[in-house]
Amino acid sequence: MRLSSVAVADFRNVRSVHIEPGERFNLLHGLNGQGKTNLLEAIYLLGSPRSFRTSRLPELVRHGERQAQIQGTVDSGGVENSLRLVIEAAGRKVEIDGKAVHKASELHGKLNAVVFSPDDTGMVRMGPESRRRYLDRTVYMGDIGYLHCWHSYQRILKQRNHLLKTPDRTGLDIWTERLAETGAEVIERRLRFVAVLDGKLQKYYATIAGGAETSRLSYHPDGVRSTDREQIRGELLELFDRQLRSDERYGTTTAGPHRDDLTFLLDDRPLKPFGSQGQQKSFVLALKMAEMDNLHDTFGEAPLLLLDDMSSELDARRNQNLMEFLTTREIQVFITTTERSPALLAAAPHCAVFHVEDGNLTFEGS
Ligand code: ATP
Ligand code: MG
């Protein structure tokens, strides 16, 4: 996929910017707080229902303005699509080729992008919610059916939790059965995704870190051992049954896929307490590469790669390993850095260079 043009207006600190990015490498450099990440965020938002930084829409609109607009032309498999996004405090509107779209699923796959930002490594150290959010977002990107079952699960969970808070529990059995049924689909799709990603992770970790450690990604849903949906459903029913007393006591569903975690391992040891900072960064970057590869397999085309604040994230050797990998692939890459690094420019052939200052963008050549 290629983003051949992008126009951003009144988005965060960007008043009005229009660029025609290079087909391969694009470097956005500028001092802190000038709008580099904002521009990556705008590009990401064109193809995704949620920002990688916030879920609060008003933050995205330039102070003092009513709406932000992002427009982009995407070339995918020889077909051009024009995507337009209008963001207001109350909601967002999406148009594809001038036609309004109402369901998130219609935008699915129109502009795939993988982001790697400094915040991502936090995923290793933080609580399970951040990994679960990552899991849900990435499964959805390559599997459109996931969104539907995930939403159903959330809806049913809410109903069941509501019942658990009331003295009259009529109908609890029915909601529990529904929860097990949709929960089984959520788990089955997650398991399928993790198995694929785990296989790719190992390879990319070696590419980036060049080390001898083995990296692994694993997902062991609470109370579940099978991989077959019907059997998972049975196991979930047993789990909900075992937990019933504590569910009633706490007035909420205390176990199930909404509580599951994703485990990162290095040489079969958990990455969080035992991995060094560099190892943790490499791990997350390898995970992103695996994600890109998976999207490439699924859509027959590589997604965009948005590398935020790259120099602060990786040391010179890892940087070089990454650049070597990227130059062998047909990927459109957007890199932000605070310096117009000569090493980076030497590694990235035909790099289009842009300077970012106070929300403005100047093309400096390629
Ligand atoms: P760094 O190198 O530190 O990561 P950056 O160039 O990536 O910097 P951004 O995060 O893109 O910086 O931009 C930050 C700037 O955008 C800040 O000055 C912030 O005040 C401004 N900003 C964020 N949201 C809005 C908004 N809604 N309206 C106006 N300005 C905003
Ligand atoms: Mg930034």
XYZ file of N, CA, C and O in Angstrom, residues 74-253:
720
model
N -4.856 6.685 -1.378
C -4.146 5.440 -1.149
C -4.141 4.613 -2.423
O -5.181 4.439 -3.065
N -2.957 4.123 -2.759
C -2.835 3.251 -3.904
C -2.660 1.835 -3.371
O -1.705 1.528 -2.666
N -3.633 0.987 -3.679
C -3.579 -0.371 -3.163
C -3.891 -1.345 -4.294
O -4.991 -1.304 -4.864
N -2.918 -2.169 -4.637
C -3.100 -3.133 -5.730
C -3.490 -2.467 -7.039
O -4.312 -2.986 -7.793
N -2.934 -1.292 -7.312
C -3.226 -0.599 -8.571
C -4.531 0.183 -8.545
O -4.888 0.839 -9.505
N -5.262 0.112 -7.442
C -6.520 0.850 -7.333
C -6.317 2.043 -6.386
O -5.722 1.902 -5.324
N -6.817 3.186 -6.815
C -6.704 4.376 -5.961
C -7.986 4.605 -5.184
O -9.075 4.532 -5.737
N -7.852 4.855 -3.909
C -9.000 5.216 -3.082
C -8.725 6.542 -2.415
O -7.611 6.799 -1.967
N -9.750 7.349 -2.333
C -9.596 8.591 -1.600
C -10.317 8.439 -0.255
O -11.486 8.078 -0.202
N -9.587 8.659 0.809
C -10.174 8.530 2.144
C -10.262 9.917 2.769
O -9.312 10.696 2.685
N -11.382 10.197 3.382
C -11.515 11.506 4.022
C -12.116 11.320 5.398
O -13.062 10.541 5.589
N -11.537 12.042 6.337
C -11.957 11.894 7.719
C -12.214 13.269 8.312
O -11.396 14.178 8.173
N -13.375 13.431 8.922
C -13.688 14.681 9.618
C -13.883 14.340 11.088
O -14.655 13.439 11.428
N -13.132 15.022 11.944
C -13.220 14.721 13.371
C -13.793 15.924 14.114
O -13.299 17.045 13.967
N -14.820 15.668 14.881
C -15.376 16.711 15.756
C -15.449 16.128 17.162
O -15.352 14.917 17.336
N -15.672 16.986 18.138
C -15.737 16.496 19.510
C -16.787 15.395 19.651
O -16.595 14.415 20.374
N -17.876 15.524 18.917
C -18.985 14.591 19.081
C -18.814 13.285 18.305
O -19.509 12.308 18.579
N -17.916 13.259 17.344
C -17.775 12.022 16.586
C -16.931 12.208 15.350
O -16.432 13.304 15.087
N -16.750 11.113 14.624
C -15.956 11.212 13.401
C -16.767 10.726 12.210
O -17.599 9.828 12.332
N -16.497 11.329 11.069
C -17.184 10.926 9.842
C -16.142 10.482 8.834
O -15.089 11.102 8.703
N -16.449 9.400 8.152
C -15.504 8.867 7.189
C -16.148 8.828 5.808
O -17.311 8.461 5.674
N -15.383 9.213 4.803
C -15.853 9.081 3.417
C -14.817 8.309 2.628
O -13.622 8.556 2.751
N -15.312 7.379 1.823
C -14.418 6.689 0.898
C -14.878 7.046 -0.514
O -16.046 6.831 -0.854
N -13.984 7.625 -1.281
C -14.307 8.101 -2.631
C -15.583 8.949 -2.642
O -16.462 8.762 -3.490
N -15.673 9.831 -1.686
C -16.787 10.772 -1.649
C -18.073 10.231 -1.049
O -19.050 10.955 -0.893
N -18.097 8.931 -0.721
C -19.315 8.358 -0.137
C -19.147 8.131 1.355
O -18.141 7.558 1.788
N -20.147 8.557 2.113
C -20.070 8.397 3.566
C -20.135 6.918 3.929
O -20.922 6.162 3.356
N -19.285 6.497 4.858
C -19.386 5.121 5.342
C -19.807 5.165 6.814
O -19.436 6.067 7.556
N -20.607 4.211 7.199
C -21.175 4.257 8.545
C -20.645 3.166 9.467
O -20.764 3.241 10.668
N -20.107 2.121 8.865
C -19.601 1.041 9.711
C -18.088 1.004 9.663
O -17.486 1.171 8.594
N -17.488 0.744 10.820
C -16.027 0.650 10.892
C -15.520 -0.410 9.925
O -14.443 -0.280 9.341
N -16.328 -1.449 9.715
C -15.877 -2.556 8.872
C -15.660 -2.127 7.415
O -14.877 -2.734 6.704
N -16.345 -1.061 6.979
C -16.183 -0.623 5.585
C -14.799 -0.027 5.347
O -14.307 -0.016 4.234
N -14.205 0.496 6.389
C -12.888 1.106 6.273
C -11.778 0.050 6.404
O -10.629 0.276 6.027
N -12.180 -1.110 6.906
C -11.218 -2.170 7.190
C -10.369 -2.523 5.961
O -10.904 -2.819 4.895
N -9.031 -2.472 6.136
C -8.136 -2.876 5.052
C -7.888 -1.814 3.991
O -7.130 -2.038 3.061
N -8.513 -0.646 4.116
C -8.320 0.394 3.088
C -6.944 1.056 3.210
O -6.335 1.426 2.218
N -6.499 1.244 4.435
C -5.137 1.761 4.647
C -4.571 1.095 5.903
O -4.875 1.490 7.021
N -3.771 0.077 5.688
C -3.189 -0.618 6.826
C -1.876 0.038 7.220
O -1.038 0.325 6.375
N -1.720 0.281 8.505
C -0.473 0.869 8.980
C -0.102 0.258 10.320
O -0.960 0.009 11.162
N 1.189 -0.001 10.474
C 1.694 -0.492 11.754
C 2.543 0.621 12.353
O 3.390 1.195 11.666
N 2.300 0.950 13.613
C 3.057 2.012 14.279
C 4.020 1.414 15.280
O 3.664 0.473 16.001
N 5.191 1.984 15.362
C 6.090 1.653 16.463
C 6.485 2.954 17.125
O 7.159 3.792 16.538
N 6.020 3.142 18.340
C 6.308 4.394 19.035
C 6.887 4.090 20.409
O 6.752 2.975 20.912
N 7.560 5.071 21.023
C 8.184 4.833 22.325
C 7.196 4.291 23.359
O 7.573 3.513 24.227
N 5.941 4.674 23.252
C 4.945 4.196 24.217
C 4.737 2.684 24.134
O 4.297 2.067 25.100
N 5.027 2.111 22.979
C 4.742 0.686 22.799
C 5.509 -0.221 23.737
O 5.017 -1.275 24.121
N 6.730 0.189 24.081
C 7.508 -0.690 24.955
C 6.882 -0.741 26.349
O 7.101 -1.686 27.095
N 6.082 0.262 26.676
C 5.358 0.263 27.945
C 4.465 -0.967 28.078
O 4.198 -1.436 29.185
N 4.061 -1.487 26.938
C 3.209 -2.669 26.903
C 3.838 -3.851 27.658
O 3.154 -4.681 28.225
N 5.163 -3.909 27.632
C 5.848 -5.003 28.324
C 5.733 -4.833 29.841
O 5.498 -5.794 30.567
N 5.898 -3.583 30.287
C 5.962 -3.340 31.726
C 4.610 -3.124 32.389
O 4.452 -3.352 33.574
N 3.631 -2.675 31.604
C 2.354 -2.318 32.232
C 1.476 -3.539 32.496
O 1.848 -4.664 32.222
N 0.295 -3.274 33.032
C -0.637 -4.342 33.374
C -1.240 -4.993 32.143
O -0.994 -4.561 31.024
N -2.016 -6.071 32.360
C -2.562 -6.840 31.240
C -3.472 -6.049 30.286
O -3.542 -6.387 29.113
N -4.109 -4.977 30.777
C -5.050 -4.262 29.891
C -4.358 -3.771 28.624
O -4.936 -3.828 27.545
N -3.122 -3.259 28.779
C -2.482 -2.689 27.600
C -2.139 -3.784 26.586
O -2.236 -3.567 25.388
N -1.768 -4.967 27.059
C -1.483 -6.069 26.132
C -2.765 -6.601 25.501
O -2.805 -6.975 24.342
N -3.821 -6.616 26.307
C -5.110 -7.075 25.781
C -5.594 -6.113 24.692
O -6.099 -6.526 23.665
N -5.407 -4.815 24.939
C -5.823 -3.820 23.943
C -5.020 -4.010 22.660
O -5.546 -3.963 21.560
N -3.724 -4.253 22.841
C -2.865 -4.504 21.680
C -3.358 -5.739 20.919
O -3.503 -5.731 19.700
N -3.634 -6.802 21.666
C -4.098 -8.044 21.058
C -5.388 -7.800 20.273
O -5.499 -8.161 19.102
N -6.348 -7.163 20.909
C -7.633 -6.928 20.252
C -7.472 -6.098 18.978
O -8.066 -6.398 17.959
N -6.647 -5.050 19.078
C -6.459 -4.177 17.916
C -5.777 -4.919 16.769
O -6.179 -4.807 15.616
N -4.767 -5.708 17.085
C -4.037 -6.363 15.999
C -4.800 -7.549 15.416
O -4.710 -7.798 14.231
N -5.540 -8.265 16.254
C -6.343 -9.366 15.694
C -7.343 -8.763 14.711
O -7.489 -9.223 13.583
N -7.983 -7.682 15.134
C -8.995 -7.056 14.287
C -8.419 -6.620 12.938
O -9.039 -6.793 11.893
N -7.207 -6.050 12.951
C -6.637 -5.530 11.701
C -6.543 -6.579 10.607
O -6.753 -6.281 9.440
N -6.241 -7.809 10.995
C -6.111 -8.844 9.980
C -7.333 -9.747 9.891
O -7.374 -10.670 9.079
N -8.318 -9.532 10.739
C -9.453 -10.450 10.810
C -10.729 -9.644 11.078
O -11.055 -9.327 12.210
N -11.439 -9.360 10.018
C -12.585 -8.467 10.126
C -13.715 -9.072 10.978
O -14.475 -8.362 11.625
N -13.788 -10.406 11.014
C -14.833 -11.060 11.800
C -14.651 -10.843 13.302
O -15.586 -10.971 14.083
N -13.438 -10.485 13.684
C -13.143 -10.354 15.104
C -13.919 -9.212 15.753
O -14.422 -9.336 16.864
N -14.026 -8.110 15.038
C -14.667 -6.927 15.610
C -16.096 -7.247 16.038
O -16.543 -6.863 17.122
N -16.779 -7.975 15.171
C -18.180 -8.288 15.429
C -18.334 -9.130 16.705
O -19.119 -8.813 17.585
N -17.547 -10.202 16.810
C -17.719 -11.069 17.988
C -17.206 -10.377 19.256
O -17.746 -10.563 20.340
N -16.213 -9.528 19.095
C -15.685 -8.795 20.255
C -16.745 -7.835 20.808
O -16.985 -7.776 22.009
N -17.427 -7.120 19.899
C -18.497 -6.213 20.332
C -19.641 -6.985 20.989
O -20.175 -6.558 22.008
N -20.018 -8.110 20.396
C -21.107 -8.919 20.982
C -20.713 -9.348 22.387
O -21.513 -9.290 23.316
N -19.473 -9.797 22.503
C -19.010 -10.252 23.814
C -19.131 -9.132 24.853
O -19.625 -9.343 25.959
N -18.698 -7.931 24.495
C -18.762 -6.800 25.425
C -20.203 -6.487 25.833
O -20.477 -6.167 26.978
N -21.094 -6.585 24.848
C -22.506 -6.290 25.107
C -23.098 -7.304 26.094
O -23.758 -6.944 27.067
N -22.833 -8.582 25.822
C -23.369 -9.650 26.671
C -22.776 -9.564 28.087
O -23.468 -9.735 29.085
N -21.481 -9.262 28.127
C -20.794 -9.132 29.415
C -21.447 -8.036 30.272
O -21.658 -8.205 31.472
N -21.786 -6.943 29.636
C -22.414 -5.822 30.328
C -23.765 -6.253 30.923
O -24.069 -5.950 32.082
N -24.533 -6.985 30.112
C -25.838 -7.468 30.577
C -25.673 -8.402 31.770
O -26.384 -8.330 32.753
N -24.725 -9.313 31.632
C -24.518 -10.288 32.705
C -24.056 -9.581 33.977
O -24.534 -9.882 35.069
N -23.134 -8.635 33.847
C -22.657 -7.899 35.020
C -23.778 -7.102 35.671
O -23.843 -6.985 36.891
N -24.652 -6.581 34.835
C -25.798 -5.827 35.340
C -26.685 -6.745 36.203
O -27.074 -6.381 37.315
N -26.948 -7.937 35.680
C -27.772 -8.907 36.421
C -27.120 -9.311 37.735
O -27.780 -9.505 38.750
N -25.796 -9.461 37.703
C -25.070 -9.880 38.908
C -25.167 -8.832 40.023
O -24.931 -9.138 41.187
N -25.485 -7.610 39.637
C -25.587 -6.535 40.636
C -26.992 -6.415 41.221
O -27.198 -5.660 42.159
N -27.950 -7.138 40.622
C -29.324 -7.031 41.122
C -29.685 -8.268 41.945
O -29.102 -9.336 41.742
N -30.630 -8.146 42.872
C -31.004 -9.293 43.690
C -31.732 -10.377 42.881
O -31.579 -11.572 43.138
N -32.500 -9.944 41.895
C -33.223 -10.922 41.075
C -32.354 -11.349 39.892
O -32.090 -10.561 38.993
N -31.916 -12.612 39.917
C -30.963 -13.055 38.888
C -31.624 -13.891 37.804
O -30.961 -14.710 37.172
N -32.929 -13.672 37.609
C -33.621 -14.442 36.562
C -32.935 -14.191 35.218
O -32.669 -13.040 34.862
N -32.674 -15.275 34.516
C -32.084 -15.129 33.186
C -30.571 -15.182 33.181
O -29.962 -15.152 32.113
N -29.966 -15.315 34.355
C -28.496 -15.339 34.408
C -27.919 -16.499 33.583
O -26.917 -16.335 32.881
N -28.602 -17.666 33.665
C -28.125 -18.833 32.908
C -28.017 -18.546 31.416
O -27.048 -18.920 30.765
N -29.057 -17.868 30.913
C -29.081 -17.599 29.474
C -27.929 -16.676 29.076
O -27.221 -16.934 28.101
N -27.709 -15.630 29.892
C -26.602 -14.712 29.584
C -25.255 -15.411 29.719
O -24.325 -15.143 28.961
N -25.144 -16.310 30.682
C -23.888 -17.045 30.849
C -23.614 -17.913 29.619
O -22.491 -17.981 29.120
N -24.671 -18.564 29.120
C -24.483 -19.397 27.923
C -24.070 -18.569 26.715
O -23.197 -18.960 25.946
N -24.716 -17.431 26.577
C -24.354 -16.560 25.446
C -22.921 -16.062 25.573
O -22.201 -15.956 24.587
N -22.543 -15.754 26.806
C -21.190 -15.257 27.044
C -20.162 -16.326 26.680
O -19.127 -16.030 26.069
N -20.475 -17.565 27.032
C -19.558 -18.666 26.709
C -19.481 -18.864 25.198
O -18.400 -19.111 24.646
N -20.610 -18.713 24.536
C -20.618 -18.939 23.093
C -19.792 -17.875 22.349
O -18.925 -18.208 21.539
N -20.066 -16.608 22.641
C -19.286 -15.552 21.957
C -17.857 -15.532 22.462
O -16.930 -15.284 21.678
N -17.666 -15.774 23.747
C -16.323 -15.813 24.321
C -15.471 -16.860 23.620
O -14.284 -16.648 23.376
N -16.094 -17.990 23.267
C -15.353 -19.051 22.588
C -14.876 -18.582 21.221
O -13.767 -18.896 20.798
N -15.703 -17.783 20.550
C -15.282 -17.275 19.241
C -14.138 -16.260 19.400
O -13.164 -16.294 18.644
N -14.250 -15.407 20.413
C -13.186 -14.428 20.677
C -11.868 -15.172 20.907
O -10.835 -14.864 20.299
N -11.906 -16.177 21.765
C -10.691 -16.920 22.102
C -10.143 -17.674 20.896
O -8.938 -17.660 20.628
N -11.039 -18.312 20.145
C -10.575 -19.078 18.986
C -9.831 -18.175 17.997
O -8.762 -18.523 17.489
N -10.392 -16.996 17.735
C -9.759 -16.076 16.788
C -8.441 -15.531 17.338
O -7.471 -15.354 16.606
N -8.413 -15.248 18.634
C -7.156 -14.781 19.238
C -6.085 -15.859 19.142
O -4.929 -15.576 18.815
N -6.464 -17.117 19.446
C -5.492 -18.209 19.419
C -4.901 -18.391 18.028
O -3.691 -18.573 17.868
N -5.776 -18.310 17.031
C -5.335 -18.490 15.655
C -4.323 -17.398 15.306
O -3.281 -17.649 14.711
N -4.626 -16.176 15.718
C -3.755 -15.043 15.414
C -2.405 -15.171 16.132
O -1.342 -14.999 15.530
N -2.459 -15.497 17.411
C -1.221 -15.580 18.195
C -0.303 -16.682 17.652
O 0.916 -16.513 17.588
N -0.893 -17.790 17.212
C -0.077 -18.881 16.666
C 0.705 -18.394 15.447
O 1.892 -18.675 15.298
N 0.045 -17.632 14.582
C 0.708 -17.118 13.381
C 1.800 -16.111 13.768
O 2.933 -16.173 13.294
N 1.439 -15.197 14.648
C 2.366 -14.133 15.030
C 3.593 -14.681 15.754
O 4.720 -14.234 15.536
N 3.373 -15.672 16.591
C 4.455 -16.273 17.354
C 5.507 -16.865 16.402
O 6.715 -16.686 16.604
N 5.023 -17.527 15.363
C 5.933 -18.125 14.384
C 6.817 -17.075 13.724
O 8.000 -17.300 13.469
N 6.247 -15.913 13.449
C 6.996 -14.865 12.751
C 7.910 -14.096 13.702
O 8.981 -13.640 13.318
N 7.462 -13.957 14.932
C 8.210 -13.179 15.921
C 9.656 -13.640 16.079
O 10.595 -12.847 16.063
N 9.796 -14.941 16.216
C 11.101 -15.548 16.418
C 12.104 -15.084 15.359
O 13.216 -14.652 15.661
N 11.645 -15.162 14.109
C 12.488 -14.799 12.971
C 12.911 -13.322 13.050
O 14.073 -12.991 12.882
N 11.964 -12.443 13.336
C 12.282 -11.016 13.340
C 13.110 -10.597 14.547
O 13.911 -9.683 14.458
N 12.897 -11.271 15.637
C 13.717 -10.947 16.798
C 15.191 -11.184 16.463
O 16.060 -10.366 16.762
N 15.451 -12.306 15.811
C 16.829 -12.629 15.422
C 17.356 -11.577 14.448
O 18.522 -11.169 14.530
N 16.518 -11.114 13.531
C 16.943 -10.096 12.563
C 17.352 -8.807 13.273
O 18.355 -8.187 12.928
N 16.566 -8.406 14.251
C 16.807 -7.110 14.891
C 17.887 -7.163 15.960
O 18.800 -6.353 15.994
N 17.783 -8.137 16.826
C 18.713 -8.196 17.950
C 19.993 -8.915 17.553
O 21.031 -8.727 18.179
N 19.896 -9.754 16.537
C 21.057 -10.513 16.102
C 21.565 -11.444 17.196
O 22.628 -12.014 17.098
N 20.792 -11.593 18.250
C 21.238 -12.384 19.390
C 20.812 -13.834 19.306
O 20.181 -14.260 18.342
N 21.188 -14.570 20.315
C 20.901 -16.000 20.298
C 19.648 -16.347 21.098
O 19.222 -17.488 21.128
N 19.054 -15.354 21.769
C 17.882 -15.653 22.586
C 16.698 -16.081 21.716
O 16.588 -15.665 20.578
N 15.833 -16.877 22.310
C 14.603 -17.223 21.606
C 13.463 -16.387 22.190
O 13.349 -16.239 23.399
N 12.667 -15.845 21.308
C 11.552 -15.026 21.780
C 10.236 -15.748 21.489
O 10.122 -16.450 20.484
N 9.291 -15.592 22.389
C 8.011 -16.265 22.202
C 6.863 -15.394 22.683
O 6.988 -14.592 23.604
N 5.734 -15.647 22.033
C 4.511 -14.953 22.378
C 3.518 -16.044 22.734
O 3.381 -17.007 21.979
N 2.865 -15.948 23.893
C 1.900 -16.998 24.164
C 0.626 -16.465 24.793
O 0.634 -15.447 25.485
N -0.428 -17.159 24.496
C -1.743 -16.757 24.978
C -2.417 -17.981 25.588
O -2.699 -18.949 24.888
N -2.587 -17.961 26.900
C -3.263 -19.064 27.592
C -4.520 -18.534 28.244
O -4.480 -18.047 29.376
N -5.635 -18.607 27.514
C -6.864 -18.063 28.103
C -7.245 -18.799 29.384
O -7.072 -20.015 29.482
N -7.700 -18.039 30.341
C -8.081 -18.567 31.645
C -9.083 -19.721 31.517
O -10.122 -19.584 30.884
N -8.745 -20.866 32.096
C -9.655 -22.006 32.140
C -9.811 -22.767 30.833
O -10.629 -23.683 30.738
N -9.028 -22.402 29.820
C -9.218 -23.022 28.505
C -7.957 -23.767 28.061
O -6.855 -23.230 28.167
N -8.152 -25.011 27.582
C -7.017 -25.783 27.074
C -7.162 -26.134 25.592
O -6.187 -26.386 24.903
N -8.413 -26.172 25.117
C -8.638 -26.595 23.732
C -8.448 -25.442 22.772
O -8.346 -24.281 23.166
N -8.435 -25.790 21.488
C -8.338 -24.758 20.466
C -9.595 -24.765 19.590
O -9.750 -23.929 18.717
N -10.458 -25.760 19.828
C -11.660 -25.888 19.017
C -12.816 -25.124 19.673
O -13.027 -25.228 20.883
N -13.528 -24.358 18.865
C -14.517 -23.438 19.419
C -15.558 -24.109 20.314
O -15.879 -23.618 21.398
N -16.071 -25.262 19.860
C -17.115 -25.939 20.620
C -16.571 -26.391 21.984
O -17.245 -26.277 23.008
N -15.359 -26.902 21.981
C -14.766 -27.338 23.257
C -14.446 -26.147 24.159
O -14.615 -26.206 25.374
N -14.010 -25.054 23.558
C -13.720 -23.854 24.352
C -15.003 -23.384 25.034
O -15.005 -22.988 26.200
N -16.097 -23.469 24.293
C -17.391 -23.039 24.858
C -17.696 -23.830 26.131
O -18.074 -23.270 27.158
N -17.482 -25.165 26.059
C -17.719 -26.019 27.218
C -16.816 -25.642 28.385
O -17.252 -25.569 29.541
N -15.567 -25.372 28.073
C -14.604 -25.013 29.127
C -14.955 -23.675 29.771
O -14.796 -23.495 30.979
N -15.422 -22.750 28.933
C -15.821 -21.450 29.482
C -17.036 -21.592 30.392
O -17.112 -20.957 31.445
N -17.970 -22.465 29.992
C -19.143 -22.692 30.846
C -18.705 -23.217 32.213
O -19.217 -22.791 33.246
N -17.761 -24.145 32.191
C -17.241 -24.680 33.462
C -16.559 -23.584 34.278
O -16.724 -23.498 35.500
N -15.790 -22.741 33.575
C -15.111 -21.641 34.266
C -16.125 -20.697 34.919
O -15.986 -20.354 36.097
N -17.139 -20.319 34.164
C -18.151 -19.405 34.711
C -18.878 -20.055 35.888
O -19.249 -19.386 36.847
N -19.067 -21.366 35.776
C -19.735 -22.092 36.845
C -18.884 -22.079 38.128
O -19.366 -21.818 39.223
N -17.585 -22.355 37.958
C -16.668 -22.346 39.108
C -16.600 -20.970 39.760
O -16.416 -20.851 40.967
N -16.727 -19.941 38.934
C -16.546 -18.574 39.441
C -17.836 -17.954 39.974
O -17.810 -16.828 40.474
N -18.941 -18.695 39.828
C -20.248 -18.079 40.105
C -20.341 -17.398 41.466
O -20.832 -16.284 41.589
N -19.818 -18.114 42.483
C -19.912 -17.535 43.826
C -19.187 -16.207 43.928
O -19.707 -15.239 44.476
N -17.977 -16.168 43.405
C -17.248 -14.902 43.510
C -17.857 -13.849 42.575
O -17.854 -12.665 42.893
N -18.390 -14.280 41.444
C -19.087 -13.330 40.558
C -20.245 -12.673 41.306
O -20.443 -11.450 41.218
N -20.972 -13.493 42.060
C -22.139 -12.966 42.788
C -21.683 -12.045 43.920
O -22.269 -11.007 44.171
N -20.616 -12.443 44.551
C -20.119 -11.648 45.660
C -19.636 -10.271 45.171
O -19.919 -9.246 45.743
N -18.861 -10.276 44.050
C -18.313 -9.003 43.561
C -19.248 -8.258 42.609
O -18.965 -7.126 42.207
N -20.307 -8.939 42.211
C -21.260 -8.274 41.309
C -20.687 -8.022 39.925
O -21.058 -7.064 39.246
N -19.766 -8.904 39.501
C -19.185 -8.757 38.160
C -18.590 -10.097 37.704
O -18.311 -10.964 38.535
N -18.410 -10.249 36.404
C -17.836 -11.488 35.868
C -16.325 -11.471 36.098
O -15.611 -10.692 35.463
